[in-house]
mmCIF file of C-alpha atoms (C1' of nucleotides) in Angstrom:
data_model
loop_
_atom_site.group_PDB
_atom_site.id
_atom_site.type_symbol
_atom_site.label_atom_id
_atom_site.label_comp_id
_atom_site.label_asym_id
_atom_site.label_seq_id
_atom_site.Cartn_x
_atom_site.Cartn_y
_atom_site.Cartn_z
ATOM 1 C CA MET A 212 -35.228 8.946 -18.968
ATOM 2 C CA GLY A 213 -34.770 5.453 -20.350
ATOM 3 C CA LYS A 214 -33.421 2.318 -18.800
ATOM 4 C CA GLY A 215 -29.840 1.763 -17.862
ATOM 5 C CA ARG A 216 -27.196 4.171 -16.784
ATOM 6 C CA ALA A 217 -26.509 7.583 -18.133
ATOM 7 C CA PRO A 218 -24.236 7.943 -21.165
ATOM 8 C CA CYS A 219 -20.519 7.675 -20.574
ATOM 9 C CA CYS A 220 -19.329 10.986 -21.951
ATOM 10 C CA ASP A 221 -19.611 13.257 -24.932
ATOM 11 C CA LYS A 222 -16.883 11.864 -27.135
ATOM 12 C CA THR A 223 -16.846 14.985 -29.246
ATOM 13 C CA GLN A 224 -15.972 17.230 -26.332
ATOM 14 C CA VAL A 225 -13.210 15.281 -24.631
ATOM 15 C CA LYS A 226 -9.536 16.031 -24.968
ATOM 16 C CA ARG A 227 -7.196 13.285 -26.052
ATOM 17 C CA GLY A 228 -3.487 12.676 -26.213
ATOM 18 C CA PRO A 229 -0.783 13.400 -23.657
ATOM 19 C CA TRP A 230 -1.778 14.849 -20.323
ATOM 20 C CA SER A 231 -0.591 18.303 -19.373
ATOM 21 C CA PRO A 232 0.738 19.160 -15.904
ATOM 22 C CA SER A 233 -2.352 21.182 -15.136
ATOM 23 C CA GLU A 234 -4.586 18.270 -16.011
ATOM 24 C CA ASP A 235 -2.521 15.974 -13.839
ATOM 25 C CA LEU A 236 -2.771 18.402 -10.998
ATOM 26 C CA LYS A 237 -6.498 18.750 -11.299
ATOM 27 C CA LEU A 238 -6.925 15.007 -11.289
ATOM 28 C CA ILE A 239 -4.629 14.466 -8.320
ATOM 29 C CA ALA A 240 -6.192 17.272 -6.332
ATOM 30 C CA PHE A 241 -9.664 15.990 -6.963
ATOM 31 C CA ILE A 242 -8.942 12.363 -6.160
ATOM 32 C CA GLN A 243 -7.024 13.331 -3.054
ATOM 33 C CA LYS A 244 -10.035 15.120 -1.746
ATOM 34 C CA TYR A 245 -12.960 13.161 -3.081
ATOM 35 C CA GLY A 246 -11.617 9.835 -4.218
ATOM 36 C CA HIS A 247 -12.719 8.149 -7.410
ATOM 37 C CA GLN A 248 -15.976 6.379 -6.788
ATOM 38 C CA ASN A 249 -17.275 7.260 -10.217
ATOM 39 C CA TRP A 250 -14.819 7.620 -13.053
ATOM 40 C CA ARG A 251 -17.495 8.699 -15.448
ATOM 41 C CA ALA A 252 -18.525 11.692 -13.390
ATOM 42 C CA LEU A 253 -15.044 12.560 -12.243
ATOM 43 C CA PRO A 254 -13.781 14.548 -15.231
ATOM 44 C CA LYS A 255 -16.661 16.986 -15.120
ATOM 45 C CA GLN A 256 -16.434 17.418 -11.381
ATOM 46 C CA ALA A 257 -12.701 17.921 -11.521
ATOM 47 C CA GLY A 258 -12.931 20.353 -14.394
ATOM 48 C CA LEU A 259 -11.239 18.055 -16.864
ATOM 49 C CA MET A 260 -12.147 17.808 -20.498
ATOM 50 C CA ARG A 261 -11.328 14.127 -20.480
ATOM 51 C CA CYS A 262 -13.159 10.865 -20.699
ATOM 52 C CA GLY A 263 -13.503 9.101 -17.367
ATOM 53 C CA LYS A 264 -11.748 6.153 -18.834
ATOM 54 C CA SER A 265 -8.772 8.294 -19.687
ATOM 55 C CA CYS A 266 -8.708 9.726 -16.162
ATOM 56 C CA ARG A 267 -8.751 6.271 -14.668
ATOM 57 C CA LEU A 268 -5.912 5.137 -16.864
ATOM 58 C CA ARG A 269 -3.841 8.207 -16.095
ATOM 59 C CA TRP A 270 -4.383 7.788 -12.381
ATOM 60 C CA ILE A 271 -3.720 4.077 -12.245
ATOM 61 C CA ASN A 272 -0.716 4.007 -14.527
ATOM 62 C CA TYR A 273 0.959 7.257 -13.655
ATOM 63 C CA LEU A 274 -0.372 9.464 -10.909
ATOM 64 C CA ARG A 275 -1.154 7.029 -8.129
ATOM 65 C CA PRO A 276 1.092 7.788 -5.142
ATOM 66 C CA ASP A 277 2.070 4.155 -4.726
ATOM 67 C CA VAL A 278 3.048 3.596 -8.307
ATOM 68 C CA LYS A 279 6.654 2.531 -8.556
ATOM 69 C CA ARG A 280 8.717 4.131 -11.282
ATOM 70 C CA GLY A 281 12.082 3.275 -12.715
ATOM 71 C CA LYS A 282 13.708 0.215 -14.114
ATOM 72 C CA PHE A 283 12.575 -3.235 -13.155
ATOM 73 C CA THR A 284 14.886 -5.189 -10.903
ATOM 74 C CA VAL A 285 16.219 -8.576 -11.904
ATOM 75 C CA GLU A 286 13.929 -10.152 -9.323
ATOM 76 C CA GLU A 287 10.928 -8.376 -10.777
ATOM 77 C CA GLU A 288 11.847 -9.465 -14.283
ATOM 78 C CA GLU A 289 12.243 -13.057 -13.175
ATOM 79 C CA THR A 290 8.895 -12.896 -11.461
ATOM 80 C CA ILE A 291 7.282 -11.574 -14.604
ATOM 81 C CA ILE A 292 8.830 -14.312 -16.695
ATOM 82 C CA ARG A 293 7.664 -17.005 -14.310
ATOM 83 C CA LEU A 294 4.169 -15.626 -14.002
ATOM 84 C CA HIS A 295 3.866 -15.067 -17.711
ATOM 85 C CA LYS A 296 4.755 -18.679 -18.242
ATOM 86 C CA ALA A 297 1.998 -19.652 -15.851
ATOM 87 C CA LEU A 298 -0.652 -17.142 -16.803
ATOM 88 C CA GLY A 299 0.100 -15.881 -20.256
ATOM 89 C CA ASN A 300 -0.834 -12.293 -21.011
ATOM 90 C CA LYS A 301 -2.801 -11.807 -17.827
ATOM 91 C CA TRP A 302 -1.043 -8.567 -17.075
ATOM 92 C CA SER A 303 -3.301 -7.461 -14.289
ATOM 93 C CA LYS A 304 -2.813 -10.777 -12.516
ATOM 94 C CA ILE A 305 0.932 -10.486 -12.914
ATOM 95 C CA ALA A 306 0.820 -6.884 -11.752
ATOM 96 C CA SER A 307 -1.005 -7.940 -8.616
ATOM 97 C CA ARG A 308 2.119 -9.816 -7.623
ATOM 98 C CA LEU A 309 4.372 -6.853 -8.212
ATOM 99 C CA PRO A 310 3.382 -4.056 -5.823
ATOM 100 C CA GLY A 311 3.702 -0.638 -7.344
ATOM 101 C CA ARG A 312 3.882 -1.936 -10.885
ATOM 102 C CA THR A 313 1.008 -1.473 -13.273
ATOM 103 C CA ASP A 314 -0.271 -3.953 -15.792
ATOM 104 C CA ASN A 315 0.522 -1.495 -18.545
ATOM 105 C CA GLU A 316 4.096 -1.102 -17.391
ATOM 106 C CA ILE A 317 4.605 -4.849 -17.093
ATOM 107 C CA LYS A 318 3.087 -5.358 -20.482
ATOM 108 C CA ASN A 319 5.485 -2.826 -21.956
ATOM 109 C CA VAL A 320 8.481 -4.389 -20.255
ATOM 110 C CA TRP A 321 7.501 -7.795 -21.504
ATOM 111 C CA ASN A 322 6.979 -6.662 -25.066
ATOM 112 C CA THR A 323 10.082 -4.511 -25.259
ATOM 113 C CA HIS A 324 12.605 -6.374 -23.142
ATOM 114 C CA LEU A 325 11.745 -9.759 -21.769
ATOM 115 C CA LYS A 326 10.163 -11.352 -24.799
ATOM 116 C CA LYS A 327 13.028 -10.210 -26.935
ATOM 117 C CA ARG A 328 15.589 -11.413 -24.471
ATOM 118 C CA LEU A 329 14.037 -14.842 -24.152
ATOM 119 C CA THR A 330 13.814 -15.187 -27.911
ATOM 120 C CA THR A 331 17.473 -14.285 -28.255
ATOM 121 C CA GLU A 332 18.497 -16.729 -25.601
ATOM 122 C CA ARG A 333 16.458 -19.456 -27.192
ATOM 123 C CA SER A 334 17.999 -18.979 -30.598
ATOM 124 C CA SER A 335 21.509 -18.764 -29.244
ATOM 125 C CA ASN A 336 21.034 -21.817 -27.122
ATOM 126 C CA SER A 337 19.448 -23.890 -29.861
ATOM 127 C CA SER A 338 22.639 -23.649 -31.900
ATOM 128 C CA ALA A 339 24.956 -24.426 -29.041
ATOM 129 C CA HIS A 340 27.134 -27.503 -28.844
ATOM 130 C CA GLU A 341 26.288 -30.443 -26.600
ATOM 131 C CA SER A 342 28.872 -29.378 -24.076
ATOM 132 C CA LYS A 343 27.266 -25.996 -23.866
ATOM 133 C CA LEU A 344 23.923 -27.626 -23.377
ATOM 134 C CA GLU A 345 25.270 -29.604 -20.520
ATOM 135 C CA SER A 346 26.742 -26.448 -19.121
ATOM 136 C CA SER A 347 23.417 -24.725 -19.423
ATOM 137 C CA ILE A 348 21.715 -27.605 -17.744
ATOM 138 C CA THR A 349 24.122 -27.330 -14.866
ATOM 139 C CA SER A 350 23.282 -23.683 -14.450
ATOM 140 C CA LEU A 351 19.612 -24.433 -14.838
ATOM 141 C CA SER A 352 19.785 -26.765 -11.927
ATOM 142 C CA SER A 353 20.801 -23.789 -9.812
ATOM 143 C CA SER A 354 17.195 -22.642 -10.059
ATOM 144 C CA SER A 355 17.407 -19.805 -12.511
ATOM 145 C CA SER A 356 13.747 -19.289 -13.185
ATOM 146 C CA GLU A 357 14.344 -17.525 -16.462
ATOM 147 C CA SER A 358 16.472 -20.389 -17.692
ATOM 148 C CA GLU A 359 13.925 -22.869 -16.459
ATOM 149 C CA SER A 360 11.349 -21.114 -18.497
ATOM 150 C CA PHE A 361 13.552 -21.119 -21.525
ATOM 151 C CA PHE A 362 14.561 -24.704 -21.254
ATOM 152 C CA SER A 363 11.160 -26.182 -20.811
ATOM 153 C CA ASN A 364 9.888 -24.145 -23.696
ATOM 154 C CA GLU A 365 12.885 -25.079 -25.751
ATOM 155 C CA ARG A 366 12.209 -28.744 -25.331
ATOM 156 C CA SER A 367 8.620 -28.495 -26.278
ATOM 157 C CA ASN A 368 8.592 -25.750 -28.863
ATOM 158 C CA SER A 369 11.824 -25.737 -30.776
ATOM 159 C CA PRO A 370 11.664 -27.299 -34.239
ATOM 160 C CA ASN A 371 15.082 -28.716 -33.554
ATOM 161 C CA SER A 372 14.047 -30.273 -30.310
ATOM 162 C CA THR A 373 14.127 -33.810 -31.656
ATOM 163 C CA THR A 374 17.629 -33.447 -32.993
ATOM 164 C CA LEU A 375 18.788 -31.770 -29.871
ATOM 165 C CA GLY A 376 17.115 -34.362 -27.745
ATOM 166 C CA ASN A 377 19.150 -37.064 -29.430
ATOM 167 C CA GLU A 378 22.300 -35.203 -28.591
ATOM 168 C CA ILE A 379 21.571 -34.854 -24.970
ATOM 169 C CA ASN A 380 22.798 -37.720 -22.918
ATOM 170 C CA ASP A 381 20.725 -39.626 -20.439
ATOM 171 C CA GLN A 382 22.074 -37.782 -17.480
ATOM 172 C CA ALA A 383 21.160 -34.446 -18.955
ATOM 173 C CA SER A 384 17.676 -35.725 -19.724
ATOM 174 C CA GLN A 385 17.165 -36.734 -16.167
ATOM 175 C CA VAL A 386 18.233 -33.329 -14.969
ATOM 176 C CA THR A 387 15.965 -31.512 -17.373
ATOM 177 C CA ASP A 388 13.042 -33.725 -16.549
ATOM 178 C CA LYS A 389 13.511 -32.910 -12.927
ATOM 179 C CA ILE A 390 13.754 -29.214 -13.680
ATOM 180 C CA GLU A 391 10.642 -29.263 -15.782
ATOM 181 C CA GLU A 392 8.791 -31.211 -13.166
ATOM 182 C CA ASP A 393 9.803 -28.760 -10.470
ATOM 183 C CA SER A 394 9.042 -25.838 -12.693
ATOM 184 C CA ASN A 395 5.586 -27.128 -13.468
ATOM 185 C CA LYS A 396 4.899 -27.693 -9.813
ATOM 186 C CA GLN A 397 6.016 -24.190 -9.059
ATOM 187 C CA VAL A 398 3.918 -22.756 -11.835
ATOM 188 C CA SER A 399 0.889 -24.704 -10.683
ATOM 189 C CA ASN A 400 1.287 -23.404 -7.198
ATOM 190 C CA GLU A 401 1.617 -19.863 -8.446
ATOM 191 C CA LEU A 402 -1.439 -20.306 -10.556
ATOM 192 C CA ILE A 403 -3.438 -21.444 -7.579
ATOM 193 C CA SER A 404 -2.367 -18.552 -5.459
ATOM 194 C CA ILE A 405 -2.973 -15.997 -8.163
ATOM 195 C CA THR A 406 -6.236 -17.163 -9.602
ATOM 196 C CA LYS A 407 -7.781 -17.438 -6.213
ATOM 197 C CA ASP A 408 -9.418 -14.288 -5.034
ATOM 198 C CA PRO A 409 -7.128 -12.826 -2.366
ATOM 199 C CA LYS A 410 -10.135 -12.185 -0.185
ATOM 200 C CA GLU A 411 -11.085 -15.832 -0.266
ATOM 201 C CA SER A 412 -7.668 -17.332 -0.321
ATOM 202 C CA SER A 413 -5.994 -18.590 2.752
ATOM 203 C CA ILE A 414 -3.016 -19.926 0.840
ATOM 204 C CA SER A 415 0.267 -18.585 2.072
ATOM 205 C CA LEU A 416 2.417 -17.295 -0.731
ATOM 206 C CA SER A 417 5.510 -18.144 1.182
ATOM 207 C CA SER A 418 4.522 -21.761 1.229
ATOM 208 C CA VAL A 419 4.438 -22.051 -2.504
ATOM 209 C CA GLU A 420 7.016 -19.701 -3.885
ATOM 210 C CA PRO A 421 9.839 -18.443 -1.713
ATOM 211 C CA ASN A 422 11.567 -16.503 -4.467
ATOM 212 C CA ILE A 423 8.568 -14.488 -5.405
ATOM 213 C CA VAL A 424 7.672 -13.782 -1.855
ATOM 214 C CA THR A 425 11.146 -12.528 -1.208
ATOM 215 C CA THR A 426 10.832 -10.173 -4.121
ATOM 216 C CA SER A 427 7.378 -9.055 -3.181
ATOM 217 C CA GLN A 428 8.406 -8.500 0.370
ATOM 218 C CA ASN A 429 11.287 -6.386 -0.782
ATOM 219 C CA VAL A 430 9.058 -4.278 -2.908
ATOM 220 C CA ALA A 431 6.417 -4.068 -0.253
ATOM 221 C CA TYR A 432 9.022 -3.065 2.277
ATOM 222 C CA LYS A 433 10.283 -0.321 0.022
ATOM 223 C CA ALA A 434 6.778 0.913 -0.492
ATOM 224 C CA GLU A 435 6.188 0.971 3.230
ATOM 225 C CA GLU A 436 9.475 2.699 3.736
ATOM 226 C CA GLN A 437 8.454 5.349 1.261
ATOM 227 C CA LEU A 438 5.150 5.885 2.914
ATOM 228 C CA ALA A 439 6.693 5.965 6.345
ATOM 229 C CA SER A 440 9.353 8.393 5.303
ATOM 230 C CA PRO A 441 7.712 11.172 3.361
ATOM 231 C CA SER A 442 10.857 13.143 2.892
ATOM 232 C CA SER A 443 12.450 10.310 1.011
ATOM 233 C CA TYR A 444 9.500 9.578 -1.152
ATOM 234 C CA LEU A 445 8.887 11.874 -4.024
ATOM 235 C CA GLY A 446 6.233 9.953 -5.804
ATOM 236 C CA PRO A 447 5.882 9.218 -9.467
ATOM 237 C CA TYR A 448 8.781 11.372 -10.591
ATOM 238 C CA ASP A 449 11.265 10.431 -7.992
ATOM 239 C CA PHE A 450 14.469 12.440 -7.877
ATOM 240 C CA GLY A 451 15.731 10.156 -5.197
ATOM 241 C CA SER A 452 15.959 7.376 -7.719
ATOM 242 C CA ILE A 453 16.696 9.502 -10.705
ATOM 243 C CA SER A 454 19.635 7.319 -11.552
ATOM 244 C CA GLN A 455 17.196 4.523 -12.198
ATOM 245 C CA GLU A 456 14.932 6.626 -14.267
ATOM 246 C CA VAL A 457 14.833 6.366 -17.992
ATOM 247 C CA ASP A 458 13.437 8.711 -20.582
ATOM 248 C CA LYS A 459 12.348 11.350 -18.178
ATOM 249 C CA PRO A 460 12.534 15.080 -18.721
ATOM 250 C CA ASN A 461 15.210 16.726 -16.633
ATOM 251 C CA HIS A 462 13.292 19.768 -15.556
ATOM 252 C CA LEU A 463 10.799 19.043 -12.888
ATOM 253 C CA PHE A 464 9.348 20.918 -10.058
ATOM 254 C CA GLU A 465 7.952 19.328 -6.994
ATOM 255 C CA ILE A 466 5.361 20.179 -4.438
ATOM 256 C CA PRO A 467 7.013 19.142 -1.198
ATOM 257 C CA TRP A 468 5.312 17.455 1.716
ATOM 258 C CA GLU A 469 5.313 20.670 3.612
ATOM 259 C CA LEU A 470 3.006 22.192 1.089
ATOM 260 C CA SER A 471 0.142 20.133 2.431
ATOM 261 C CA ASN A 472 -0.061 22.701 5.185
ATOM 262 C CA PHE A 473 -0.997 25.365 2.744
ATOM 263 C CA ASP A 474 -4.033 23.673 1.345
ATOM 264 C CA PHE A 475 -4.881 26.294 -1.111
ATOM 265 C CA CYS A 476 -7.511 23.961 -2.483
ATOM 266 C CA ASN A 477 -9.358 24.026 0.760
ATOM 267 C CA GLN A 478 -9.301 27.766 0.641
ATOM 268 C CA LEU A 479 -10.522 27.738 -2.876
ATOM 269 C CA PHE A 480 -13.319 25.383 -2.025
ATOM 270 C CA ASP A 481 -14.305 27.609 0.853
ATOM 271 C CA ASP A 482 -14.318 30.673 -1.292
ATOM 272 C CA ASP A 483 -17.591 32.509 -0.881
ATOM 273 C CA SER A 484 -17.602 33.437 -4.499
ATOM 274 C CA LEU A 485 -18.107 29.797 -5.254
ATOM 275 C CA GLY A 486 -21.018 29.482 -2.965
ATOM 276 C CA GLY A 487 -19.184 27.317 -0.475
ATOM 277 C CA SER A 488 -20.088 24.272 -2.454
ATOM 278 C CA PHE A 489 -16.907 22.461 -1.486
ATOM 279 C CA GLN A 490 -16.888 23.143 2.170
ATOM 280 C CA SER A 491 -17.261 19.545 3.182
ATOM 281 C CA ASN A 492 -16.953 16.092 1.820
ATOM 282 C CA GLU A 493 -20.645 15.671 2.207
ATOM 283 C CA VAL A 494 -21.304 18.165 -0.524
ATOM 284 C CA GLN A 495 -22.747 16.601 -3.628
ATOM 285 C CA LEU A 496 -20.331 17.507 -6.335
ATOM 286 C CA GLY A 497 -22.860 16.869 -8.995
ATOM 287 C CA GLU A 498 -24.735 19.889 -7.807
ATOM 288 C CA LEU A 499 -21.928 22.168 -8.806
ATOM 289 C CA PRO A 500 -22.130 23.476 -12.350
ATOM 290 C CA ALA A 501 -19.376 22.152 -14.583
ATOM 291 C CA SER A 502 -18.204 25.648 -15.345
ATOM 292 C CA GLN A 503 -17.477 26.263 -11.702
ATOM 293 C CA ASN A 504 -15.602 23.013 -11.431
ATOM 294 C CA ILE A 505 -13.405 24.047 -14.312
ATOM 295 C CA ILE A 506 -12.800 27.394 -12.679
ATOM 296 C CA LEU A 507 -11.749 25.615 -9.495
ATOM 297 C CA GLY A 508 -9.269 23.472 -11.366
ATOM 298 C CA GLU A 509 -7.826 26.458 -13.149
ATOM 299 C CA LYS A 510 -7.464 28.330 -9.896
ATOM 300 C CA ILE A 511 -5.541 25.449 -8.373
ATOM 301 C CA VAL A 512 -3.120 25.423 -11.249
ATOM 302 C CA GLN A 513 -2.784 29.180 -11.269
ATOM 303 C CA GLU A 514 -2.044 29.255 -7.599
ATOM 304 C CA ILE A 515 0.631 26.597 -7.880
ATOM 305 C CA GLU A 516 2.224 28.477 -10.734
ATOM 306 C CA ALA A 517 2.037 31.688 -8.730
ATOM 307 C CA ARG A 518 3.657 30.030 -5.741
ATOM 308 C CA LYS A 519 6.413 28.624 -7.843
ATOM 309 C CA TRP A 520 7.253 31.952 -9.415
ATOM 310 C CA SER A 521 6.884 33.722 -6.138
ATOM 311 C CA HIS A 522 9.449 31.412 -4.692
ATOM 312 C CA ASP A 523 11.732 31.845 -7.678
ATOM 313 C CA PHE A 524 11.406 35.575 -7.276
ATOM 314 C CA GLU A 525 12.351 35.397 -3.646
ATOM 315 C CA ASN A 526 15.339 33.245 -4.430
ATOM 316 C CA GLU A 527 16.404 35.540 -7.222
ATOM 317 C CA PHE A 528 16.379 38.644 -5.073
ATOM 318 C CA GLY A 529 17.588 37.059 -1.864
ATOM 319 C CA LEU A 530 14.347 37.618 -0.036
ATOM 320 C CA LEU A 531 14.232 34.109 1.279
ATOM 321 C CA SER A 532 15.634 33.881 4.769
ATOM 322 C CA GLU A 533 18.026 31.079 5.622
ATOM 323 C CA THR A 534 15.597 29.576 8.065
ATOM 324 C CA LYS A 535 12.943 29.308 5.411
ATOM 325 C CA LYS A 536 15.070 27.661 2.793
ATOM 326 C CA PRO A 537 14.142 24.119 1.926
ATOM 327 C CA ASN A 538 16.259 21.359 3.374
ATOM 328 C CA ASN A 539 15.644 19.117 0.434
ATOM 329 C CA ASP A 540 17.398 21.142 -2.211
ATOM 330 C CA HIS A 541 19.835 18.342 -2.754
ATOM 331 C CA PHE A 542 17.287 16.430 -4.740
ATOM 332 C CA LEU A 543 15.364 19.266 -6.246
ATOM 333 C CA PRO A 544 16.385 21.374 -9.175
ATOM 334 C CA LYS A 545 17.087 24.765 -7.663
ATOM 335 C CA ASP A 546 14.730 26.552 -9.960
ATOM 336 C CA TYR A 547 11.800 24.304 -9.162
ATOM 337 C CA ALA A 548 11.780 23.994 -5.424
ATOM 338 C CA ILE A 549 8.432 25.614 -4.948
ATOM 339 C CA GLU A 550 8.204 26.348 -1.306
ATOM 340 C CA PRO A 551 10.565 26.464 1.648
ATOM 341 C CA GLU A 552 10.098 24.268 4.650
ATOM 342 C CA MET A 553 7.375 25.656 6.834
ATOM 343 C CA ASP A 554 6.458 25.464 10.428
ATOM 344 C CA ASN A 555 3.629 22.973 10.590
ATOM 345 C CA THR A 556 1.641 25.209 12.844
ATOM 346 C CA GLN A 557 1.866 28.316 10.789
ATOM 347 C CA THR A 558 -0.686 29.234 8.214
ATOM 348 C CA PHE A 559 0.435 30.321 4.845
ATOM 349 C CA ASP A 560 -0.478 33.770 3.740
ATOM 350 C CA PHE A 561 -0.856 33.977 0.041
ATOM 351 C CA ASN A 562 -1.957 37.271 -1.447
ATOM 352 C CA GLY A 563 -2.998 38.338 1.990
ATOM 353 C CA ILE A 564 -5.247 35.358 2.582
ATOM 354 C CA ALA A 565 -4.631 33.150 5.580
ATOM 355 C CA ARG A 566 -4.729 29.525 4.603
ATOM 356 C CA PRO A 567 -6.427 26.896 6.727
ATOM 357 C CA GLU A 568 -4.849 23.579 7.585
ATOM 358 C CA SER A 569 -4.715 21.112 4.748
ATOM 359 C CA GLU A 570 -6.976 18.190 4.192
ATOM 360 C CA ILE A 571 -5.416 17.402 0.856
ATOM 361 C CA ASP A 572 -2.086 15.682 0.722
ATOM 362 C CA PHE A 573 -0.073 17.111 -2.118
ATOM 363 C CA SER A 574 3.091 15.594 -0.851
ATOM 364 C CA TYR A 575 3.681 13.334 -3.781
ATOM 365 C CA ILE A 576 2.761 15.733 -6.498
ATOM 366 C CA GLN A 577 5.449 16.526 -8.962
ATOM 367 C CA LEU A 578 4.950 18.019 -12.339
ATOM 368 C CA TRP A 579 6.852 18.499 -15.485
ATOM 369 C CA SER A 580 7.875 22.116 -15.568
ATOM 370 C CA SER A 581 8.455 22.066 -19.283
ATOM 371 C CA TRP A 582 5.775 20.444 -21.299
ATOM 372 C CA PRO A 583 6.189 19.818 -24.995
ATOM 373 C "C1'" DA B 111 24.905 17.745 -39.441
ATOM 374 C "C1'" DA B 112 21.079 15.472 -41.420
ATOM 375 C "C1'" DT B 113 18.384 11.584 -42.096
ATOM 376 C "C1'" DC B 114 16.604 7.198 -41.111
ATOM 377 C "C1'" DA B 115 15.709 3.203 -38.051
ATOM 378 C "C1'" DT B 116 14.683 1.416 -33.746
ATOM 379 C "C1'" DA B 117 13.324 1.261 -28.874
ATOM 380 C "C1'" DG B 118 10.531 2.641 -25.185
ATOM 381 C "C1'" DC B 119 6.410 3.988 -23.345
ATOM 382 C "C1'" DA B 120 2.017 6.608 -22.569
ATOM 383 C "C1'" DA B 121 -2.397 6.595 -24.196
ATOM 384 C "C1'" DC B 122 -6.201 4.883 -26.847
ATOM 385 C "C1'" DC B 123 -9.375 1.252 -28.620
ATOM 386 C "C1'" DG B 124 -12.477 -2.354 -28.354
ATOM 387 C "C1'" DC B 125 -14.224 -6.171 -26.030
ATOM 388 C "C1'" DG B 126 -16.365 -8.839 -22.173
ATOM 389 C "C1'" DC B 127 -18.323 -9.038 -17.805
ATOM 390 C "C1'" DA B 128 -20.693 -7.004 -13.942
ATOM 391 C "C1'" DA B 129 -23.898 -3.926 -12.266
ATOM 392 C "C1'" DA B 130 -27.556 -0.561 -12.416
ATOM 393 C "C1'" DT B 131 -32.070 0.641 -13.944
ATOM 394 C "C1'" DG C 191 -35.475 -10.375 -17.590
ATOM 395 C "C1'" DA C 192 -33.942 -7.007 -20.896
ATOM 396 C "C1'" DT C 193 -31.408 -3.138 -21.741
ATOM 397 C "C1'" DT C 194 -27.800 -0.080 -21.096
ATOM 398 C "C1'" DT C 195 -23.649 1.614 -19.118
ATOM 399 C "C1'" DG C 196 -19.375 1.327 -16.078
ATOM 400 C "C1'" DC C 197 -15.273 -0.701 -15.375
ATOM 401 C "C1'" DG C 198 -11.305 -3.398 -16.141
ATOM 402 C "C1'" DC C 199 -8.431 -5.759 -19.200
ATOM 403 C "C1'" DG C 200 -5.452 -6.965 -23.162
ATOM 404 C "C1'" DG C 201 -4.030 -5.455 -27.640
ATOM 405 C "C1'" DT C 202 -2.507 -1.831 -30.464
ATOM 406 C "C1'" DT C 203 -1.073 2.697 -31.931
ATOM 407 C "C1'" DG C 204 1.542 6.731 -32.231
ATOM 408 C "C1'" DC C 205 4.764 9.932 -30.336
ATOM 409 C "C1'" DT C 206 9.395 10.903 -28.609
ATOM 410 C "C1'" DA C 207 14.109 9.919 -27.604
ATOM 411 C "C1'" DT C 208 18.115 7.694 -28.921
ATOM 412 C "C1'" DG C 209 21.331 5.377 -31.875
ATOM 413 C "C1'" DA C 210 23.166 4.232 -36.396
ATOM 414 C "C1'" DT C 211 24.491 5.528 -40.925
#
DNA sequence: AATCATAGCAACCGCGCAAAT
DNA sequence: GATTTGCGCGGTTGCTATGAT
């Protein structure tokens, strides 16, 4: 064995392209139980034919329980615009100020919406009459960050800036100078707070940028609310905020919070036929042959599918008692509510096997039921 | 109704830095 | 200290949905 670390992965044997529901499930189940200390080793251990890099990306951008989906709020967009002005394309830095948003998502929003919008506003404003400029300046003074960004850029970047500058009267110049000065101060302060390592920084965000903190606090509060109220938080594919969702398939099924009691994974890992290799977190996953890991992943998926259809069957033939019916049907498509609400103390008997209490939290797992 | 253009977004690629050996 | 890989980041691509003609 030579120097350095082991090779990343066999590029010829990894799957690429869109992730399937079963792959998502395998990844979520594995990370829930074992975490992701080593992305390189994870795919093999989880039974995924994916590069570790791909797994990391999928987890961070899509499957993480705290990832926030849906349209960006006006406050978030303004924050992005401000931070982009200060930092440029430092998407991860910007994302760090927007809890629940990923750098990839922010990057996409910037490239598809914000950049375009700012360009449009610039061009429309550059052809405006003096009176309109004065009007804009008036509105700028009311601390619209987006407009601040536009205006300061306009003055410095527009080819017509000299001509325009001659048209602007002294009073307007004074106002814009003040705005730019304030804006630069604000940007500088943001830069300080962002570029400093949070662990080392003692700078209070609230002391430098009230608007951003307000936004962040809102987002943080919502995130906390979601975590504190499991029944209202459905994770990445949130039916509760479906009205805010864009470009999402309509047919989803969800694994409700209650399902964590079933912990079929635990049962699978305890299965004697697998040599009990997964009986505790102390087990070295690397010791398990890859083929067995793949079998484990497949079994997880199969069991979820079986549960889903079992439930559908019960619904179809009226075998589901009223007391067992889910109380969250209002946000779930009828056909895809997998399991009824369960007594937390009862163990789930699937195919005659009593299930132990769960260690894995599947509460936020939702999957596309129809995959292209 | 069919075709084409555009928008939106998930995923991949390649690079640089940090860390492991 | 040199070598090699892991990880994270920013840029880019390509697929899908939607709108326009």
